[in-house]
Amino acid sequence: MDSLWIDLNKNKQDFKKLEENLETDVCIIGAGIFGLTCAYYLSKLGFKVIVLEKYKIGEKTTGHTTAKITSQHGLFYDYLTSSYGKKFAYDYLQANEQAIKNIEEIIAKEKINCDFEKQNNYVYTTKKEDLKSIKKEIKAVQNLGFNCEFVTKTGLPFEIEGAICFKNQAQFHPLKYLYGLCNSIISNGGQIYTDTTVIDSKQEFNSCLTFTQDNYIKSKYTIIASHYPFVNFPGFYFLKMYQSTSYVIAVDTKKTLFNGMYINSSQPIFSYRKVKFGKKELLLIGGGDHKTGQPTSYKDSYGILEEQAKKYYPDSEVLFKWNTRDCIPLDKIPYIGYYSSTMNNIFVGTGFKKWGMTSSNVAANIIVDKICGKANPFSYVFDSTRLKPIKNRDELKNVIIQSTNSLLINKLKRPNMNFDEIENDSGSIIEVNNEKVGIYKDNNGKIYAVKPICTHLGCLLSWNDVDKTWDCPCHGSRFNYRGENIYDPAYRNLEVYNLD
Ligand code: FES
């Protein structure tokens, strides 16, 4: 099922596919909120920009977000202060607060009608034992000179033990915003191409070449805004981040809804906000997070969200449901800046860890300043070439174990299912002549067979029975049951076995 944002925009005219070689100042790979914000600022400054997108505008990560524009990224400022110091935490907060203002300013200046509204944001807990971490966070935020509040009453339909409230945050319709940016980019002379898959990008002396399947773009600068960086070396982003999948439902509660945007402070994560839908308001409930590629069930993904909806709104009806993926850096700080220290004409912004609405604007400003040769006071916080020790050693260990298992050990293990045991509308890996084969049987028993080896770096894929996809536990690429690549960093389809 499409997300509510995509459904509301499905009749929008899209752009053409790239069918010629072109030359430009800046080539931007990815037409999500980050890529288009870069294109917007640069085209306004008089740069010639070309944006290339594999799918449609904002169709992947931006089109599947809950679209909360906030500097409150969970309970984060106590962690930042204790790990990196007060100035660092202060600058992270200021960068994201500035991003909220920037987005509001763009919307006003370009007259973008995107349901933008100011809302308070809350991180809450319903557990007494978690109050201590909320209070610690409040102290850390107040210590940065930012005005936050401790509250025990919110609009939520259940009692809480306490919450930290950031005022003057915002929410909007992310695709309406993106199409508004596109209009401005085009009227500033920029070019946008969709259905265009980039397969490589490199820097040669002082210029860049970006290759699609049939054409290339020559540019002075390239910005990789493709969610997960697809160029493996140099950069090594696949060693520094993992991907997390989460789920969202949009519910008609048949009731008047509360103001505010909410997320709870500990597992299981639930997130809430309301959204306009024609004359109605729907409630978005998010959660069910797990590492991409790890097994889940309907009950643990959409199921727990539907249970929340029914618990507080027994007459409610789920109108949309979707899932999304986010890149999570091991040290929890986004990577923004040069793609690597050996590439000063190629830039990246990634690892927005579920807070991409503000992080994308922070990233666009830092990169535009770099291209213009201007100092940016926040760029050191997000430095993509940082060589700091990994703060999250447990997570690093998990990533290494997961990758070793999927690259080597699991490939040697015999699958524990055989062909006859696979039920209709389900899939599994089986062994045929000592080769692993990924099988999906549709509702009518029709069989789809693929080679279940990820086309990114060769990890063994796992079957996702909720979305009927093949998911990679190493870096989060995903493929549909036909073997078509639907999420990066892989961009090639799986090898398919013809059973006719
Ligand atoms: Fe990297 Fe699959 S996403 S090996």
Coordinates of C-alpha atoms and ligand atoms in Angstrom, one line a residue:
M1 CA 0.0 0.0 0.0
D2 CA 1.3 3.5 -0.8
S3 CA 1.9 6.0 2.0
L4 CA -0.7 8.6 2.5
W5 CA 1.6 11.3 1.2
I6 CA 2.2 9.4 -2.0
D7 CA -1.4 8.5 -2.4
L8 CA -2.4 12.2 -2.1
N9 CA 0.1 13.1 -4.8
K10 CA -0.2 10.2 -7.2
N11 CA -1.7 12.1 -10.1
K12 CA 1.1 14.7 -10.1
Q13 CA 2.9 15.1 -13.4
D14 CA 6.4 13.7 -13.0
F15 CA 9.6 14.5 -14.9
K16 CA 11.3 12.8 -17.9
K17 CA 14.0 10.2 -18.0
L18 CA 17.6 11.4 -18.8
E19 CA 18.3 10.5 -22.4
E20 CA 21.4 12.6 -23.3
N21 CA 24.8 13.5 -22.0
L22 CA 24.9 16.8 -20.2
E23 CA 27.3 19.2 -18.5
T24 CA 26.4 21.3 -15.4
D25 CA 27.8 23.0 -12.4
V26 CA 26.3 20.6 -9.8
C27 CA 24.9 17.1 -10.4
I28 CA 22.6 15.9 -7.5
I29 CA 21.8 12.2 -7.2
G30 CA 18.5 11.8 -5.4
A31 CA 15.2 13.8 -5.5
G32 CA 14.2 13.4 -1.9
I33 CA 14.1 16.3 0.6
F34 CA 17.9 16.5 0.9
G35 CA 18.7 16.5 -2.8
L36 CA 15.9 18.9 -3.7
T37 CA 16.8 21.3 -0.9
C38 CA 20.4 21.4 -2.2
A39 CA 19.1 22.0 -5.7
Y40 CA 16.8 24.8 -4.5
Y41 CA 19.5 26.7 -2.7
L42 CA 22.1 26.3 -5.4
S43 CA 19.7 27.2 -8.3
K44 CA 18.7 30.3 -6.4
L45 CA 22.4 31.3 -6.1
G46 CA 22.7 31.0 -9.9
F47 CA 24.3 27.5 -10.1
K48 CA 23.3 25.3 -13.0
V49 CA 21.9 22.1 -11.3
I50 CA 20.8 18.7 -12.6
V51 CA 18.9 16.4 -10.3
L52 CA 18.8 12.6 -11.1
E53 CA 16.2 10.3 -9.4
K54 CA 15.8 6.6 -9.8
Y55 CA 12.1 6.6 -8.9
K56 CA 9.6 9.5 -8.7
I57 CA 10.0 12.7 -6.6
G58 CA 10.3 11.8 -3.0
E59 CA 9.0 8.3 -3.6
K60 CA 11.3 6.5 -1.2
T61 CA 12.4 7.8 2.2
T62 CA 10.8 11.3 2.1
G63 CA 7.5 9.9 0.9
H64 CA 7.4 7.4 3.8
T65 CA 8.3 9.6 6.7
T66 CA 6.0 10.9 9.5
A67 CA 7.2 14.4 8.5
K68 CA 7.9 15.9 11.9
I69 CA 10.1 19.0 11.7
T70 CA 11.9 19.1 15.0
S71 CA 15.2 19.5 16.7
Q72 CA 14.2 17.0 19.4
H73 CA 15.7 13.8 18.1
G74 CA 14.5 11.5 20.9
L75 CA 16.5 11.8 24.2
F76 CA 19.6 13.0 22.5
Y77 CA 21.2 16.0 24.2
D78 CA 22.3 14.3 27.4
Y79 CA 24.1 11.7 25.1
L80 CA 25.6 14.5 23.0
T81 CA 26.8 16.5 25.9
S82 CA 28.3 13.6 27.8
S83 CA 29.9 12.1 24.6
Y84 CA 31.1 15.2 22.8
G85 CA 30.8 18.2 25.2
K86 CA 28.5 21.1 25.6
K87 CA 29.5 23.2 22.6
F88 CA 29.0 20.3 20.3
A89 CA 25.6 19.5 21.7
Y90 CA 24.7 23.2 21.5
D91 CA 25.7 23.5 17.9
Y92 CA 23.8 20.3 17.0
L93 CA 20.7 21.9 18.6
Q94 CA 21.2 25.3 17.0
A95 CA 21.8 23.7 13.5
N96 CA 18.4 21.9 13.8
E97 CA 16.5 24.8 15.3
Q98 CA 17.9 26.9 12.4
A99 CA 16.6 24.3 10.0
I100 CA 13.1 24.6 11.3
K101 CA 13.2 28.4 10.6
N102 CA 14.8 27.8 7.2
I103 CA 12.0 25.5 6.1
E104 CA 9.4 27.9 7.3
E105 CA 11.1 30.7 5.4
I106 CA 11.3 28.7 2.2
I107 CA 7.6 27.8 2.4
A108 CA 6.7 31.5 2.9
K109 CA 9.0 32.8 0.2
E110 CA 8.0 30.3 -2.4
K111 CA 4.3 30.2 -1.3
I112 CA 4.3 26.4 -1.0
N113 CA 0.9 25.1 0.1
C114 CA 2.1 22.1 2.2
D115 CA -0.1 22.0 5.3
F116 CA 2.8 23.5 7.4
E117 CA 1.8 24.1 11.0
K118 CA 3.6 24.8 14.2
Q119 CA 3.3 22.1 16.8
N120 CA 4.9 21.2 20.1
N121 CA 7.0 18.1 20.1
Y122 CA 7.1 15.7 23.1
V123 CA 9.2 12.8 24.1
Y124 CA 7.2 11.0 26.8
T125 CA 7.3 8.0 29.0
T126 CA 4.5 5.9 30.5
K127 CA 7.0 4.1 32.8
K128 CA 8.1 5.4 36.2
E129 CA 11.5 3.9 35.8
D130 CA 12.2 6.0 32.7
L131 CA 11.4 9.3 34.3
K132 CA 15.0 9.6 35.4
S133 CA 16.3 9.7 31.8
I134 CA 13.6 12.3 30.9
K135 CA 14.7 14.5 33.8
K136 CA 18.4 14.1 32.8
E137 CA 17.6 15.1 29.3
I138 CA 15.7 18.2 30.5
K139 CA 18.7 19.2 32.5
A140 CA 21.0 18.7 29.6
V141 CA 18.8 20.7 27.2
Q142 CA 18.3 23.6 29.8
N143 CA 22.1 23.6 30.3
L144 CA 22.4 24.4 26.6
G145 CA 20.2 27.5 27.2
F146 CA 17.2 26.1 25.4
N147 CA 13.8 26.5 26.8
C148 CA 12.1 23.1 27.2
E149 CA 9.5 22.0 29.7
F150 CA 8.6 19.0 31.8
V151 CA 4.9 18.2 31.5
T152 CA 2.7 15.4 32.9
K153 CA -0.4 16.3 30.9
T154 CA -0.5 16.0 27.1
G155 CA -3.2 15.6 24.4
L156 CA -2.5 11.8 24.1
P157 CA -5.4 9.5 24.8
F158 CA -3.6 7.9 27.7
E159 CA -1.9 8.9 30.9
I160 CA 1.9 9.5 30.9
E161 CA 4.4 9.7 33.7
G162 CA 6.1 12.7 32.2
A163 CA 7.4 14.3 29.0
I164 CA 9.9 16.8 27.7
C165 CA 8.3 19.4 25.5
F166 CA 10.0 21.4 22.7
K167 CA 7.8 24.3 21.7
N168 CA 7.5 25.8 18.2
Q169 CA 8.4 22.8 16.2
A170 CA 6.4 21.9 13.1
Q171 CA 4.8 19.4 10.8
F172 CA 3.9 19.4 7.1
H173 CA 3.0 17.3 4.0
P174 CA 6.4 16.3 2.8
L175 CA 5.5 15.7 -0.9
K176 CA 3.6 18.9 -1.3
Y177 CA 6.8 20.6 0.0
L178 CA 9.0 18.7 -2.4
Y179 CA 6.8 19.6 -5.4
G180 CA 6.9 23.2 -4.3
L181 CA 10.8 23.0 -4.3
C182 CA 10.7 21.4 -7.8
N183 CA 8.7 24.4 -9.1
S184 CA 11.2 26.8 -7.8
I185 CA 14.2 24.8 -9.0
I186 CA 12.7 24.6 -12.5
S187 CA 11.9 28.3 -12.6
N188 CA 15.5 29.0 -11.5
G189 CA 16.7 27.1 -14.6
G190 CA 17.4 23.7 -12.9
Q191 CA 16.7 20.4 -14.5
I192 CA 15.2 17.3 -12.9
Y193 CA 15.1 13.8 -14.3
T194 CA 13.2 10.8 -12.8
D195 CA 13.3 7.1 -13.7
T196 CA 17.0 7.5 -14.1
T197 CA 19.3 5.1 -12.3
V198 CA 22.8 6.3 -11.5
I199 CA 25.3 3.4 -11.5
D200 CA 28.6 5.3 -10.7
S201 CA 30.0 8.6 -9.8
K202 CA 33.6 9.6 -9.7
Q203 CA 35.9 12.6 -9.4
E204 CA 38.6 13.1 -12.1
F205 CA 40.9 16.0 -11.2
N206 CA 38.7 18.9 -10.7
S207 CA 35.5 17.6 -12.3
C208 CA 33.0 14.8 -11.7
L209 CA 31.4 12.2 -13.9
T210 CA 28.1 10.6 -13.0
F211 CA 27.1 7.6 -15.1
T212 CA 23.5 6.4 -15.6
Q213 CA 22.9 3.2 -17.5
D214 CA 23.0 5.0 -20.9
N215 CA 24.4 8.5 -20.3
Y216 CA 26.6 10.6 -18.2
I217 CA 26.7 14.0 -16.6
K218 CA 29.9 16.0 -16.3
S219 CA 29.8 18.5 -13.4
K220 CA 32.1 20.6 -11.3
Y221 CA 30.5 19.1 -8.2
T222 CA 28.4 16.1 -7.3
I223 CA 26.1 15.7 -4.3
I224 CA 25.2 12.1 -3.4
A225 CA 21.7 12.5 -1.9
S226 CA 20.5 8.9 -2.4
H227 CA 19.7 8.0 1.2
Y228 CA 22.4 5.3 1.4
P229 CA 25.7 6.2 -0.4
F230 CA 26.0 3.7 -3.2
V231 CA 29.7 4.3 -4.0
N232 CA 31.5 1.9 -1.6
F233 CA 35.1 3.0 -1.9
P234 CA 36.4 5.4 -0.8
G235 CA 33.9 6.5 1.9
F236 CA 33.2 3.1 3.5
Y237 CA 29.8 4.2 4.6
F238 CA 28.7 0.6 4.6
L239 CA 31.0 0.0 7.7
K240 CA 29.7 3.1 9.5
M241 CA 25.9 2.7 9.4
Y242 CA 23.1 0.2 9.5
Q243 CA 19.5 0.5 8.3
S244 CA 16.4 0.4 10.5
T245 CA 12.9 -0.4 9.2
S246 CA 9.8 1.0 10.9
Y247 CA 6.1 1.1 10.2
V248 CA 3.3 3.7 10.0
I249 CA -0.4 3.5 9.9
A250 CA -2.9 6.3 9.1
V251 CA -6.1 5.9 11.1
D252 CA -9.5 7.4 10.8
T253 CA -10.4 7.6 14.6
K254 CA -13.8 9.1 14.0
K255 CA -12.9 11.5 16.8
T256 CA -11.5 15.0 17.1
L257 CA -7.7 14.6 17.3
F258 CA -5.2 16.1 19.7
N259 CA -2.4 18.6 18.9
G260 CA 1.3 17.9 19.2
M261 CA 3.8 15.4 17.9
Y262 CA 4.8 12.6 20.2
I263 CA 7.3 9.8 20.5
N264 CA 8.0 7.6 23.6
S265 CA 11.4 7.4 25.1
S266 CA 11.9 3.7 25.3
Q267 CA 11.0 0.4 23.5
P268 CA 8.5 -0.3 22.1
I269 CA 8.7 3.0 20.2
F270 CA 5.4 4.6 19.3
S271 CA 5.1 7.9 17.5
Y272 CA 1.9 10.0 17.0
R273 CA 0.8 13.0 15.0
K274 CA -2.3 14.1 13.2
V275 CA -2.5 14.9 9.5
K276 CA -5.1 16.5 7.2
F277 CA -6.9 14.2 4.8
G278 CA -9.5 16.0 2.8
K279 CA -12.0 17.3 5.3
K280 CA -10.9 14.8 7.9
E281 CA -7.9 14.5 10.2
L282 CA -6.2 11.1 10.5
L283 CA -3.9 9.9 13.2
L284 CA -0.5 8.7 12.2
I285 CA 0.9 6.0 14.5
G286 CA 4.5 4.8 13.9
G287 CA 6.7 2.2 15.4
G288 CA 7.6 -1.5 15.2
D289 CA 11.3 -0.6 14.5
H290 CA 13.8 -3.4 13.8
K291 CA 17.1 -3.7 12.0
T292 CA 16.4 -4.1 8.2
G293 CA 16.9 -7.7 7.2
Q294 CA 16.1 -9.1 10.6
P295 CA 12.9 -11.2 10.7
T296 CA 9.7 -9.7 11.9
S297 CA 6.0 -10.6 11.9
Y298 CA 2.8 -8.8 11.0
K299 CA 2.0 -8.8 14.8
D300 CA 5.3 -7.1 15.7
S301 CA 5.1 -4.5 12.9
Y302 CA 1.7 -3.2 11.7
G303 CA 0.0 -5.4 14.2
I304 CA 1.2 -3.5 17.3
L305 CA 0.3 -0.2 15.7
E306 CA -3.2 -1.4 14.9
E307 CA -3.5 -2.7 18.5
Q308 CA -2.7 0.8 19.8
A309 CA -5.3 2.3 17.5
K310 CA -8.1 -0.1 18.6
K311 CA -7.2 0.3 22.3
Y312 CA -7.8 4.0 22.3
Y313 CA -10.2 4.3 19.4
P314 CA -12.3 1.1 19.2
D315 CA -14.3 2.4 16.1
S316 CA -11.1 3.4 14.2
E317 CA -10.3 2.3 10.7
V318 CA -6.8 2.0 9.1
L319 CA -6.8 3.8 5.8
F320 CA -3.1 3.6 4.9
K321 CA -0.1 1.6 6.1
W322 CA 3.5 1.7 5.0
N323 CA 7.0 1.1 6.0
T324 CA 10.2 3.1 5.8
R325 CA 13.9 2.7 6.3
D326 CA 16.5 5.0 7.9
C327 CA 20.3 5.0 8.0
I328 CA 21.6 4.9 11.5
P329 CA 25.2 6.0 12.0
L330 CA 27.0 3.9 14.7
D331 CA 27.9 7.1 16.6
K332 CA 24.4 8.6 16.0
I333 CA 25.6 11.7 14.2
P334 CA 24.7 12.2 10.5
Y335 CA 27.5 12.3 7.9
I336 CA 27.5 15.6 6.0
G337 CA 30.3 17.0 3.9
Y338 CA 33.0 15.6 1.6
Y339 CA 32.3 12.1 0.4
S340 CA 35.8 11.2 1.5
S341 CA 39.0 13.2 2.4
T342 CA 40.3 12.3 -1.1
M343 CA 37.3 13.7 -2.9
N344 CA 36.7 17.4 -2.4
N345 CA 34.3 17.8 -5.4
I346 CA 31.8 15.1 -4.3
F347 CA 29.6 15.7 -1.3
V348 CA 27.3 13.5 0.8
G349 CA 24.5 13.8 3.4
T350 CA 23.4 10.6 5.0
G351 CA 22.6 8.9 8.3
F352 CA 19.8 11.2 9.3
K353 CA 18.6 8.4 11.7
K354 CA 14.8 9.1 11.3
W355 CA 15.1 12.9 11.7
G356 CA 15.6 13.7 8.0
M357 CA 13.2 16.7 7.8
T358 CA 15.6 19.0 9.8
S359 CA 18.8 17.1 9.1
S360 CA 18.3 17.4 5.3
N361 CA 18.1 21.2 5.6
V362 CA 21.2 21.3 7.9
A363 CA 23.0 19.1 5.3
A364 CA 22.0 21.2 2.4
N365 CA 23.2 24.4 4.1
I366 CA 26.6 22.9 5.0
I367 CA 27.2 21.6 1.5
V368 CA 26.0 24.7 -0.3
D369 CA 28.4 26.7 1.9
K370 CA 31.2 24.4 1.0
I371 CA 30.5 24.7 -2.7
C372 CA 30.4 28.5 -2.2
G373 CA 33.7 28.5 -0.2
K374 CA 31.8 29.9 2.8
A375 CA 32.5 28.8 6.4
N376 CA 29.6 27.1 8.1
P377 CA 29.6 27.1 12.0
F378 CA 27.9 23.7 12.2
S379 CA 29.9 21.7 9.7
Y380 CA 32.4 20.3 12.2
V381 CA 29.6 18.6 14.1
F382 CA 28.6 16.4 11.1
D383 CA 32.0 16.1 9.5
S384 CA 31.6 13.1 7.1
T385 CA 35.4 12.4 7.1
R386 CA 35.6 12.1 10.9
L387 CA 37.9 9.5 12.3
K388 CA 36.6 9.6 15.9
P389 CA 36.4 6.3 17.8
I390 CA 33.1 4.6 17.5
K391 CA 31.0 5.6 20.5
N392 CA 28.6 2.7 20.2
R393 CA 30.9 -0.4 20.5
D394 CA 28.0 -2.8 21.0
E395 CA 26.4 -1.7 17.8
L396 CA 29.7 -2.0 15.9
K397 CA 30.1 -5.6 17.2
N398 CA 26.5 -6.4 16.1
V399 CA 27.2 -5.0 12.6
I400 CA 30.4 -7.0 12.3
I401 CA 28.7 -10.2 13.5
Q402 CA 25.7 -9.7 11.2
S403 CA 27.8 -9.0 8.2
T404 CA 30.1 -12.0 8.8
N405 CA 27.0 -14.3 9.2
S406 CA 25.3 -13.0 6.1
L407 CA 28.5 -12.9 4.0
L408 CA 30.0 -16.2 5.0
I409 CA 28.5 -18.4 7.7
N410 CA 24.8 -18.4 6.7
K411 CA 25.8 -19.2 3.1
L412 CA 27.3 -22.4 4.3
K413 CA 24.3 -23.5 6.4
R414 CA 21.7 -25.8 5.0
P415 CA 18.3 -24.0 4.8
N416 CA 15.8 -25.5 7.2
M417 CA 12.9 -25.6 4.7
N418 CA 12.2 -27.5 1.6
F419 CA 10.1 -26.5 -1.4
D420 CA 6.9 -28.3 -0.3
E421 CA 6.9 -26.7 3.1
I422 CA 6.6 -23.2 1.6
E423 CA 3.0 -22.1 1.9
N424 CA 1.2 -19.9 -0.7
D425 CA 1.9 -16.1 -0.2
S426 CA 5.1 -16.9 1.6
G427 CA 8.8 -17.4 0.8
S428 CA 12.0 -19.0 1.9
I429 CA 15.4 -20.0 0.9
I430 CA 15.8 -23.6 -0.2
E431 CA 18.7 -25.6 -1.6
V432 CA 18.7 -27.0 -5.2
N433 CA 21.8 -28.9 -6.4
N434 CA 23.8 -27.4 -3.6
E435 CA 22.8 -23.9 -4.7
K436 CA 20.7 -21.5 -2.5
V437 CA 17.5 -20.4 -4.3
G438 CA 15.0 -17.9 -3.0
I439 CA 11.4 -19.0 -3.6
Y440 CA 8.1 -17.1 -3.2
K441 CA 4.8 -18.7 -4.0
D442 CA 2.0 -16.2 -4.6
N443 CA -1.6 -16.7 -3.5
N444 CA -2.4 -18.9 -6.5
G445 CA 0.8 -21.0 -6.0
K446 CA 2.7 -19.3 -8.8
I447 CA 6.4 -19.6 -8.1
Y448 CA 9.0 -16.9 -8.3
A449 CA 12.6 -18.0 -7.9
V450 CA 15.7 -15.7 -7.4
K451 CA 19.3 -16.0 -6.5
P452 CA 19.1 -14.7 -2.9
I453 CA 22.5 -13.0 -2.9
C454 CA 22.5 -9.2 -2.5
T455 CA 23.8 -7.3 -5.5
H456 CA 25.5 -4.7 -3.3
L457 CA 28.3 -6.7 -1.6
G458 CA 27.1 -10.3 -1.8
C459 CA 25.4 -11.0 1.6
L460 CA 22.7 -13.7 1.8
L461 CA 19.3 -12.1 1.8
S462 CA 16.4 -13.0 4.1
W463 CA 12.7 -13.3 3.4
N464 CA 10.4 -10.6 4.8
D465 CA 7.0 -12.2 5.1
V466 CA 5.3 -8.9 6.0
D467 CA 6.2 -7.0 2.8
K468 CA 6.9 -10.1 0.6
T469 CA 10.4 -8.8 -0.1
W470 CA 14.0 -10.1 0.0
D471 CA 15.9 -7.9 2.5
C472 CA 19.6 -7.7 3.1
P473 CA 20.7 -7.9 6.8
C474 CA 24.1 -6.3 6.0
H475 CA 23.3 -2.8 4.8
G476 CA 19.6 -2.9 4.2
S477 CA 19.1 -3.2 0.4
R478 CA 15.7 -4.6 -0.5
F479 CA 14.2 -6.4 -3.5
N480 CA 10.7 -7.4 -4.3
Y481 CA 9.7 -11.0 -4.8
R482 CA 10.4 -10.7 -8.5
G483 CA 14.0 -9.8 -7.7
E484 CA 13.6 -6.1 -8.6
N485 CA 15.7 -3.7 -6.5
I486 CA 13.5 -1.4 -4.5
Y487 CA 15.9 0.1 -2.0
D488 CA 19.6 1.0 -2.1
P489 CA 22.6 0.8 -1.6
A490 CA 22.2 -2.0 -4.2
Y491 CA 21.0 -0.8 -7.5
R492 CA 21.0 -4.0 -9.6
N493 CA 18.2 -6.5 -9.7
L494 CA 18.6 -10.1 -8.4
E495 CA 19.4 -12.9 -10.8
V496 CA 16.0 -14.5 -11.6
Y497 CA 15.5 -18.3 -12.4
N498 CA 13.1 -18.8 -15.2
L499 CA 10.8 -21.7 -14.2
D500 CA 8.7 -21.8 -17.5
Ligands
FES1 FE1 25.3 -4.4 1.3 FE2 23.4 -6.2 0.8 S1 23.1 -4.1 1.2 S2 25.5 -6.5 0.9

